[in-house]
PDB file of C-alpha atoms in Angstrom:
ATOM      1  CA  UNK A   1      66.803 164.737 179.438  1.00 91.00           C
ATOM      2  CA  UNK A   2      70.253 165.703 179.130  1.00 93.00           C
ATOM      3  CA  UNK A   3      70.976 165.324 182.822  1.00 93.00           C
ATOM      4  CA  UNK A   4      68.551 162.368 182.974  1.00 93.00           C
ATOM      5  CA  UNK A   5      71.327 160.486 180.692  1.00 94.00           C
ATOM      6  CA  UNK A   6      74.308 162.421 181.794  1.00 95.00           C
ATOM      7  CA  UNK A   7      73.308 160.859 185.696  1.00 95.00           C
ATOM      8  CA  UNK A   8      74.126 156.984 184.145  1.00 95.00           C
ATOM      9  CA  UNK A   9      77.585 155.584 185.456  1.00 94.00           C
ATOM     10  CA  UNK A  10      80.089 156.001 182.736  1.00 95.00           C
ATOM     11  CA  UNK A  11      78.221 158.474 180.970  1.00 96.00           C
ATOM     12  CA  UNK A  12      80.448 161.633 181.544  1.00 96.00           C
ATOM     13  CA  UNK A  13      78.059 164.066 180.029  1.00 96.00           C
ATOM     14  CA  UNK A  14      74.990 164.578 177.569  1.00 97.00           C
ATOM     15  CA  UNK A  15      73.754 166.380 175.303  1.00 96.00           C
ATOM     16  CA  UNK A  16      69.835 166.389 173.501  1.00 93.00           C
ATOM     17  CA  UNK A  17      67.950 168.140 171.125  1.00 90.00           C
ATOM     18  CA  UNK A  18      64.001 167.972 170.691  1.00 86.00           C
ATOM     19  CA  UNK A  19      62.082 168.191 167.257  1.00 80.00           C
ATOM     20  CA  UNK A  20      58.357 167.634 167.634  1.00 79.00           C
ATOM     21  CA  UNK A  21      58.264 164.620 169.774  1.00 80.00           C
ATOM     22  CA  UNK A  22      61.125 162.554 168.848  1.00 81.00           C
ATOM     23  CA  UNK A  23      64.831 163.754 171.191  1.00 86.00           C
ATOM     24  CA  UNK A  24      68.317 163.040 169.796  1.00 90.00           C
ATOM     25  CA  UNK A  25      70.463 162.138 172.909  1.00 94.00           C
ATOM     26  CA  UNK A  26      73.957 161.743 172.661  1.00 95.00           C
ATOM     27  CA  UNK A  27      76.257 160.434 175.656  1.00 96.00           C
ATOM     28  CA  UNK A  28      80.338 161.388 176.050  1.00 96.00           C
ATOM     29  CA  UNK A  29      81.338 157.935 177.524  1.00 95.00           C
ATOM     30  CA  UNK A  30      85.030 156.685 178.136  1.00 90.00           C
ATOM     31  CA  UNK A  31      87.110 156.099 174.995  1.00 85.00           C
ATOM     32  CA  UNK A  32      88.443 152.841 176.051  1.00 91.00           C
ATOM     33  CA  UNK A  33      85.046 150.851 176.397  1.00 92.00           C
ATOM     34  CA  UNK A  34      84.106 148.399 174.655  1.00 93.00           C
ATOM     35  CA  UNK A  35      81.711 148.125 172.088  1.00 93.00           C
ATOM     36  CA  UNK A  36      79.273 145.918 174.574  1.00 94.00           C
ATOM     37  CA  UNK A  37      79.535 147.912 177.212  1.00 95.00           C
ATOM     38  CA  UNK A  38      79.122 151.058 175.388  1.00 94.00           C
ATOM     39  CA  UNK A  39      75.426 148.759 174.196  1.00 93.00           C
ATOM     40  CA  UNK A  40      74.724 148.580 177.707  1.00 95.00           C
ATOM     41  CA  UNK A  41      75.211 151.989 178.569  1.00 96.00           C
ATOM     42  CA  UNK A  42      73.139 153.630 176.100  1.00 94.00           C
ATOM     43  CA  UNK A  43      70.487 150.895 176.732  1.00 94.00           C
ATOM     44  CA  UNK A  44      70.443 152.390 180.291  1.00 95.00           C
ATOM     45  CA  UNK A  45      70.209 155.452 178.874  1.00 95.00           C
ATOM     46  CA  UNK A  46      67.292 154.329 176.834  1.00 93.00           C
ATOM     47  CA  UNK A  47      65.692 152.823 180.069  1.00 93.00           C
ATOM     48  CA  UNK A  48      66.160 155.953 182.201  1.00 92.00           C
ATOM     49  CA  UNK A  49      64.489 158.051 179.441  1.00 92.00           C
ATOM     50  CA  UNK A  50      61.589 155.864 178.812  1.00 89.00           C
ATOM     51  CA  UNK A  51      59.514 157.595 181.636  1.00 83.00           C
ATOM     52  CA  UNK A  52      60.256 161.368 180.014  1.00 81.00           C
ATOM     53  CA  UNK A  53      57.289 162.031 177.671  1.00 79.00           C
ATOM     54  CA  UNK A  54      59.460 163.171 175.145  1.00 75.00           C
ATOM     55  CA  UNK A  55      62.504 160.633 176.239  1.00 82.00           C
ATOM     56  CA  UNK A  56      60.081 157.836 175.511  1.00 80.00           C
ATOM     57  CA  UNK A  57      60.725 158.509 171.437  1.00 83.00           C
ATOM     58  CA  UNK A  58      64.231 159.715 172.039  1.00 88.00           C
ATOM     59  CA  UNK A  59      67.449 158.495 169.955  1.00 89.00           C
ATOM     60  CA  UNK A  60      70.624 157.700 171.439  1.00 92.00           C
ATOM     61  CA  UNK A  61      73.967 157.555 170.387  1.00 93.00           C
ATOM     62  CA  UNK A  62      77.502 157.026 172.135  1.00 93.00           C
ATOM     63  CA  UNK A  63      79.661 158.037 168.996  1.00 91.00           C
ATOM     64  CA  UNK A  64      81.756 160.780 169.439  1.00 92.00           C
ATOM     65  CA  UNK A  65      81.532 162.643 166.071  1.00 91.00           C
ATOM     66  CA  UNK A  66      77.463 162.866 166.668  1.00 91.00           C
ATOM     67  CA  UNK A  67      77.909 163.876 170.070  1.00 94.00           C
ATOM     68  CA  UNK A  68      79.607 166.870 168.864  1.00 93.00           C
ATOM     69  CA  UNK A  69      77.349 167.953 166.283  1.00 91.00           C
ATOM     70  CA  UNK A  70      74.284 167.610 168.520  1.00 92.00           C
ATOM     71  CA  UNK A  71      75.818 169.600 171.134  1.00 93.00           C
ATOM     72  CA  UNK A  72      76.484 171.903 168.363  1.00 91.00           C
ATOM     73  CA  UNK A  73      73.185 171.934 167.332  1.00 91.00           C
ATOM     74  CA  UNK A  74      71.533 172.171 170.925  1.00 90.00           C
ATOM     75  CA  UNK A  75      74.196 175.362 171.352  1.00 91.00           C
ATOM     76  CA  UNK A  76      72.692 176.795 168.332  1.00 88.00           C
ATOM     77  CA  UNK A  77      68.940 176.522 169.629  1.00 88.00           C
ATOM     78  CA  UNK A  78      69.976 177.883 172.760  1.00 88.00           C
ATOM     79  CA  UNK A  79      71.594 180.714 171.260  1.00 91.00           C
ATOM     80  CA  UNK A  80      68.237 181.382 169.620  1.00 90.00           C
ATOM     81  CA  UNK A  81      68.185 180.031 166.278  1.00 88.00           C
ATOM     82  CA  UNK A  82      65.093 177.744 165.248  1.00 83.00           C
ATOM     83  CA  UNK A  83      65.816 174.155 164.953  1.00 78.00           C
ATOM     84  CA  UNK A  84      63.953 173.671 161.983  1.00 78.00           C
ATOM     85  CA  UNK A  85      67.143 175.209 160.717  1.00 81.00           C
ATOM     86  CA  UNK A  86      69.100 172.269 161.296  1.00 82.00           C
ATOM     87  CA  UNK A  87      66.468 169.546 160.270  1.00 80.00           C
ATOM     88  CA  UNK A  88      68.543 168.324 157.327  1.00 80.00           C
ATOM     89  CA  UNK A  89      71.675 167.838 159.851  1.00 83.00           C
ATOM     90  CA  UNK A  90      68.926 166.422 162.380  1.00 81.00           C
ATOM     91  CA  UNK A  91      67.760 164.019 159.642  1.00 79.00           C
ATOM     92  CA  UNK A  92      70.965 162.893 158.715  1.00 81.00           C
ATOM     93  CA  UNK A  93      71.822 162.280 162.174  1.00 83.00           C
ATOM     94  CA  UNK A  94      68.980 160.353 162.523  1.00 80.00           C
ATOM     95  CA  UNK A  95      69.608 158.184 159.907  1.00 77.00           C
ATOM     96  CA  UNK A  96      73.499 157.092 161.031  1.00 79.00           C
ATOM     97  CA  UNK A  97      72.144 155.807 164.298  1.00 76.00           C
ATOM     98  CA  UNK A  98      71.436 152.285 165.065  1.00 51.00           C
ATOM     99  CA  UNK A  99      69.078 153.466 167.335  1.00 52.00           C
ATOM    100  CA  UNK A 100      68.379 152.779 171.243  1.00 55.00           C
ATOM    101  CA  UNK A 101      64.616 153.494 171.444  1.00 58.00           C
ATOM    102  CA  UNK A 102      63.109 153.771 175.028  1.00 65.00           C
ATOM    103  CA  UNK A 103      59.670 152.532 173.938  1.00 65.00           C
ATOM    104  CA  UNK A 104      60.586 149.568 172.530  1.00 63.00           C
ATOM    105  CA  UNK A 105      62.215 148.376 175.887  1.00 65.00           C
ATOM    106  CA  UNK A 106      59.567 145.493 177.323  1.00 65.00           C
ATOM    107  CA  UNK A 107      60.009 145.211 180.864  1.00 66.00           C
ATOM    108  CA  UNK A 108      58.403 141.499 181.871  1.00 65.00           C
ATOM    109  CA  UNK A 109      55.387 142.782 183.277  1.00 67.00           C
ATOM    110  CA  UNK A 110      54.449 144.053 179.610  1.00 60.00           C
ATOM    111  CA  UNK A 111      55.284 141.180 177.866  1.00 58.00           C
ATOM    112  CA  UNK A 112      51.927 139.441 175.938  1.00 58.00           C
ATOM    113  CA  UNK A 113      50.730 137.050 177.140  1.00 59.00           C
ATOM    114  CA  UNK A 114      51.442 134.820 174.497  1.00 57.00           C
ATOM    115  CA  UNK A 115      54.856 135.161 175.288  1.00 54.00           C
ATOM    116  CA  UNK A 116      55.012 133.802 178.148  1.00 49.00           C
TER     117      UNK A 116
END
């Protein structure tokens, strides 16, 4: 998922980590974009991730400070410790982003009908 997001123009590199089926995906974008075009980036973050089965439920976040302690986090895992470990930082996380969320993306050919 990582590379998924990290291949998006302007996204210069990501980083994820997976608990159960929810991923927390942070993106290291350019620090002198704006705050709507940072909101379109992630969106097509959000959109590339939507077909991942795990991507679908993923979180992601452009700001800096939770980039870093994700890619902590996912260093950590690698390195072999559990990541229920780190499910407090995970939740906190969790609950400072304004979240992206690839399944709630409607493309128009899954609009209802009543919508239309």
């Amino acid at each position: 998922m990582a590379d998924l997001a990290a291949s998006i123009p302007e996204v210069h590199e990501a980083t994820c980590v997976v608990l159960g089926n929810t991923a927390i995906v942070g993106v290291d974008v350019s620090g002198v974009l704006d705050a709507s075009q940072i909101g379109t980036i992630k969106y097509s973050v959000a959109e590339a991730l939507r077909t991942d089965p795990y991507g679908v439920h993923a979180i992601v976040t452009a700001d800096m400070d939770l980039y870093q302690r994700i890619q902590n986090i996912a260093a950590e895992v690698r390195a072999g410790n559990p990541v229920s470990g780190f499910a407090n930082e995970l939740a906190e996380i969790i609950g400072r982003i304004m979240p992206q969320i690839p399944s709630d993306i409607i493309t128009p050919e899954e609009e209802p009908a009543d919508n239309r």
